[in-house]
Amino acid sequence: MNITIIAVGKLKEKYLKAAVEEYSKRLSRYCRLNIIEVQDEKTPDNASSSEADIIKEKEGRRILKYINDNMYVVALDLKGSMMGSEEFSKFVENLGLSGKSNIAFIIGGSLGISNEILKRAHYKLCFSKMTFPHQLFRIMLLEQIYRGFRIMRGEPYHK
């Protein structure tokens, strides 16, 4: 299985980079992982709704460059569907069993994901109604993907 994470913004903090490296190493037993960082746009304080849409559109165009036609696209979105870890594991497993073995997870910038990306997505997933920093969220997603593979294989990580 091929897992691609396309995320807006670069990780700067060493502890976040170390966590990504650790989960990337753990996931190498289960899948091919590719993490793509696209440049984020500067967001002015108190940006208007139209300014925010323009910023999301620019970031969205950068993301689209990395989405291939054969990818099953999962957008991480506050308005998406929620599921538990076991459901998420089954979701990923079922995608693989149905021939959709190239999965792209999209993490937007601080303002979210453009409408163009949301329309391109096959599925919209929400981890929580809470808002998280998108840099930290990358680690949370990696952890859940790792947990999902462990659950699929009946390995004891998820308890």
mmCIF file of C-alpha atoms in Angstrom:
data_model
loop_
_atom_site.group_PDB
_atom_site.id
_atom_site.type_symbol
_atom_site.label_atom_id
_atom_site.label_comp_id
_atom_site.label_asym_id
_atom_site.label_seq_id
_atom_site.Cartn_x
_atom_site.Cartn_y
_atom_site.Cartn_z
ATOM 1 C CA MET A 1 0.000 0.000 0.000
ATOM 2 C CA ASN A 2 1.165 3.545 -0.784
ATOM 3 C CA ILE A 3 0.320 6.288 1.676
ATOM 4 C CA THR A 4 0.986 9.899 0.728
ATOM 5 C CA ILE A 5 0.518 12.778 3.104
ATOM 6 C CA ILE A 6 0.339 16.145 1.405
ATOM 7 C CA ALA A 7 0.591 18.867 4.034
ATOM 8 C CA VAL A 8 0.677 22.641 3.869
ATOM 9 C CA GLY A 9 3.700 24.082 5.665
ATOM 10 C CA LYS A 10 7.065 22.800 6.752
ATOM 11 C CA LEU A 11 7.877 21.317 10.120
ATOM 12 C CA LYS A 12 10.413 23.490 11.890
ATOM 13 C CA GLU A 13 10.554 22.154 15.429
ATOM 14 C CA LYS A 14 13.034 19.331 16.054
ATOM 15 C CA TYR A 15 10.665 17.390 18.301
ATOM 16 C CA LEU A 16 7.984 17.321 15.581
ATOM 17 C CA LYS A 17 10.518 16.239 12.953
ATOM 18 C CA ALA A 18 11.725 13.499 15.316
ATOM 19 C CA ALA A 19 8.159 12.233 15.792
ATOM 20 C CA VAL A 20 7.579 12.152 12.018
ATOM 21 C CA GLU A 21 10.849 10.243 11.552
ATOM 22 C CA GLU A 22 9.864 7.728 14.247
ATOM 23 C CA TYR A 23 6.418 7.025 12.776
ATOM 24 C CA SER A 24 7.868 6.924 9.243
ATOM 25 C CA LYS A 25 10.307 4.256 10.428
ATOM 26 C CA ARG A 26 7.537 2.266 12.136
ATOM 27 C CA LEU A 27 5.276 2.512 9.085
ATOM 28 C CA SER A 28 7.988 1.253 6.726
ATOM 29 C CA ARG A 29 7.016 -2.320 7.783
ATOM 30 C CA TYR A 30 3.466 -1.825 6.507
ATOM 31 C CA CYS A 31 3.452 0.614 3.585
ATOM 32 C CA ARG A 32 5.397 2.985 1.390
ATOM 33 C CA LEU A 33 5.053 6.414 2.948
ATOM 34 C CA ASN A 34 5.630 9.668 1.125
ATOM 35 C CA ILE A 35 5.282 13.007 2.904
ATOM 36 C CA ILE A 36 5.039 16.085 0.712
ATOM 37 C CA GLU A 37 5.188 19.565 2.151
ATOM 38 C CA VAL A 38 3.802 22.449 0.118
ATOM 39 C CA GLN A 39 4.521 26.078 0.864
ATOM 40 C CA ASP A 40 2.000 27.876 3.021
ATOM 41 C CA GLU A 41 0.802 31.406 2.360
ATOM 42 C CA LYS A 42 1.314 34.236 4.798
ATOM 43 C CA THR A 43 -1.981 34.987 6.465
ATOM 44 C CA PRO A 44 -2.558 38.549 7.630
ATOM 45 C CA ASP A 45 -4.087 39.058 11.058
ATOM 46 C CA ASN A 46 -7.843 39.485 10.791
ATOM 47 C CA ALA A 47 -7.906 38.272 7.191
ATOM 48 C CA SER A 48 -11.272 38.823 5.520
ATOM 49 C CA SER A 49 -13.296 35.914 4.228
ATOM 50 C CA SER A 50 -12.291 36.695 0.637
ATOM 51 C CA GLU A 51 -8.597 36.952 1.621
ATOM 52 C CA ALA A 52 -8.866 33.589 3.387
ATOM 53 C CA ASP A 53 -10.443 32.015 0.287
ATOM 54 C CA ILE A 54 -7.626 33.359 -1.911
ATOM 55 C CA ILE A 55 -5.007 31.947 0.456
ATOM 56 C CA LYS A 56 -6.722 28.532 0.536
ATOM 57 C CA GLU A 57 -6.994 28.547 -3.273
ATOM 58 C CA LYS A 58 -3.252 29.234 -3.664
ATOM 59 C CA GLU A 59 -2.380 26.456 -1.222
ATOM 60 C CA GLY A 60 -4.922 24.185 -2.926
ATOM 61 C CA ARG A 61 -3.289 24.658 -6.331
ATOM 62 C CA ARG A 62 0.041 23.631 -4.800
ATOM 63 C CA ILE A 63 -1.561 20.514 -3.316
ATOM 64 C CA LEU A 64 -3.256 19.557 -6.590
ATOM 65 C CA LYS A 65 0.128 19.318 -8.329
ATOM 66 C CA TYR A 66 0.869 16.232 -6.231
ATOM 67 C CA ILE A 67 -2.477 14.440 -6.532
ATOM 68 C CA ASN A 68 -2.424 11.732 -9.193
ATOM 69 C CA ASP A 69 -5.499 10.308 -10.911
ATOM 70 C CA ASN A 70 -4.900 6.899 -9.305
ATOM 71 C CA MET A 71 -4.969 8.279 -5.747
ATOM 72 C CA TYR A 72 -7.864 7.875 -3.371
ATOM 73 C CA VAL A 73 -7.967 11.312 -1.742
ATOM 74 C CA VAL A 74 -8.904 11.784 1.910
ATOM 75 C CA ALA A 75 -9.211 15.421 2.971
ATOM 76 C CA LEU A 76 -8.844 16.165 6.667
ATOM 77 C CA ASP A 77 -11.711 18.551 7.288
ATOM 78 C CA LEU A 78 -13.646 19.714 10.355
ATOM 79 C CA LYS A 79 -16.892 19.051 8.464
ATOM 80 C CA GLY A 80 -15.868 15.495 7.569
ATOM 81 C CA SER A 81 -17.074 12.216 9.030
ATOM 82 C CA MET A 82 -15.639 10.964 12.285
ATOM 83 C CA MET A 83 -14.618 7.392 13.058
ATOM 84 C CA GLY A 84 -12.813 5.505 15.776
ATOM 85 C CA SER A 85 -9.422 3.839 15.348
ATOM 86 C CA GLU A 86 -10.893 0.418 14.572
ATOM 87 C CA GLU A 87 -13.216 1.938 11.947
ATOM 88 C CA PHE A 88 -10.313 3.871 10.446
ATOM 89 C CA SER A 89 -8.264 0.683 10.255
ATOM 90 C CA LYS A 90 -11.121 -1.118 8.477
ATOM 91 C CA PHE A 91 -11.579 1.881 6.150
ATOM 92 C CA VAL A 92 -7.923 1.758 5.046
ATOM 93 C CA GLU A 93 -7.979 -2.037 4.790
ATOM 94 C CA ASN A 94 -11.140 -1.973 2.639
ATOM 95 C CA LEU A 95 -9.590 0.610 0.320
ATOM 96 C CA GLY A 96 -6.623 -1.701 -0.230
ATOM 97 C CA LEU A 97 -8.833 -4.746 -0.769
ATOM 98 C CA SER A 98 -10.898 -2.863 -3.347
ATOM 99 C CA GLY A 99 -7.797 -1.953 -5.371
ATOM 100 C CA LYS A 100 -7.392 1.571 -4.035
ATOM 101 C CA SER A 101 -3.886 1.094 -2.672
ATOM 102 C CA ASN A 102 -2.665 4.668 -3.333
ATOM 103 C CA ILE A 103 -4.165 6.802 -0.586
ATOM 104 C CA ALA A 104 -3.432 10.510 -0.250
ATOM 105 C CA PHE A 105 -4.262 12.296 2.988
ATOM 106 C CA ILE A 106 -4.496 16.079 2.644
ATOM 107 C CA ILE A 107 -3.724 18.379 5.577
ATOM 108 C CA GLY A 108 -4.547 21.995 4.827
ATOM 109 C CA GLY A 109 -2.986 25.116 6.224
ATOM 110 C CA SER A 110 -4.119 27.177 9.181
ATOM 111 C CA LEU A 111 -7.242 28.314 7.301
ATOM 112 C CA GLY A 112 -8.245 24.844 6.140
ATOM 113 C CA ILE A 113 -8.551 23.277 2.693
ATOM 114 C CA SER A 114 -9.718 24.913 -0.529
ATOM 115 C CA ASN A 115 -13.095 24.050 -2.032
ATOM 116 C CA GLU A 116 -11.299 22.658 -5.083
ATOM 117 C CA ILE A 117 -9.480 20.091 -2.925
ATOM 118 C CA LEU A 118 -12.664 19.256 -1.015
ATOM 119 C CA LYS A 119 -14.443 18.605 -4.334
ATOM 120 C CA ARG A 120 -11.532 16.402 -5.513
ATOM 121 C CA ALA A 121 -11.567 14.376 -2.294
ATOM 122 C CA HIS A 122 -13.238 10.975 -2.283
ATOM 123 C CA TYR A 123 -13.704 11.172 1.481
ATOM 124 C CA LYS A 124 -13.640 13.907 4.124
ATOM 125 C CA LEU A 125 -12.362 12.799 7.517
ATOM 126 C CA CYS A 126 -12.584 14.660 10.810
ATOM 127 C CA PHE A 127 -10.495 13.574 13.788
ATOM 128 C CA SER A 128 -12.201 15.899 16.257
ATOM 129 C CA LYS A 129 -14.341 19.006 16.390
ATOM 130 C CA MET A 130 -11.383 20.611 18.155
ATOM 131 C CA THR A 131 -8.858 22.612 16.174
ATOM 132 C CA PHE A 132 -5.229 21.424 16.188
ATOM 133 C CA PRO A 133 -2.064 23.037 14.847
ATOM 134 C CA HIS A 134 -1.571 21.506 11.398
ATOM 135 C CA GLN A 135 2.073 20.673 12.196
ATOM 136 C CA LEU A 136 1.022 18.644 15.239
ATOM 137 C CA PHE A 137 -1.848 17.118 13.321
ATOM 138 C CA ARG A 138 0.614 15.502 10.910
ATOM 139 C CA ILE A 139 1.981 13.427 13.799
ATOM 140 C CA MET A 140 -1.533 12.573 14.982
ATOM 141 C CA LEU A 141 -2.401 11.327 11.487
ATOM 142 C CA LEU A 142 0.791 9.266 11.242
ATOM 143 C CA GLU A 143 0.055 7.724 14.628
ATOM 144 C CA GLN A 144 -3.469 6.752 13.566
ATOM 145 C CA ILE A 145 -2.233 5.266 10.288
ATOM 146 C CA TYR A 146 0.342 3.248 12.247
ATOM 147 C CA ARG A 147 -2.301 2.196 14.778
ATOM 148 C CA GLY A 148 -4.594 1.226 11.898
ATOM 149 C CA PHE A 149 -2.015 -1.115 10.369
ATOM 150 C CA ARG A 150 -1.366 -2.680 13.768
ATOM 151 C CA ILE A 151 -5.107 -3.266 14.228
ATOM 152 C CA MET A 152 -5.356 -4.807 10.723
ATOM 153 C CA ARG A 153 -2.646 -7.300 11.618
ATOM 154 C CA GLY A 154 -4.021 -8.084 15.056
ATOM 155 C CA GLU A 155 -0.895 -6.675 16.707
ATOM 156 C CA PRO A 156 -1.173 -5.438 20.311
ATOM 157 C CA TYR A 157 -0.476 -1.707 19.860
ATOM 158 C CA HIS A 158 -4.044 -0.433 19.857
ATOM 159 C CA LYS A 159 -5.223 -1.554 23.288
#
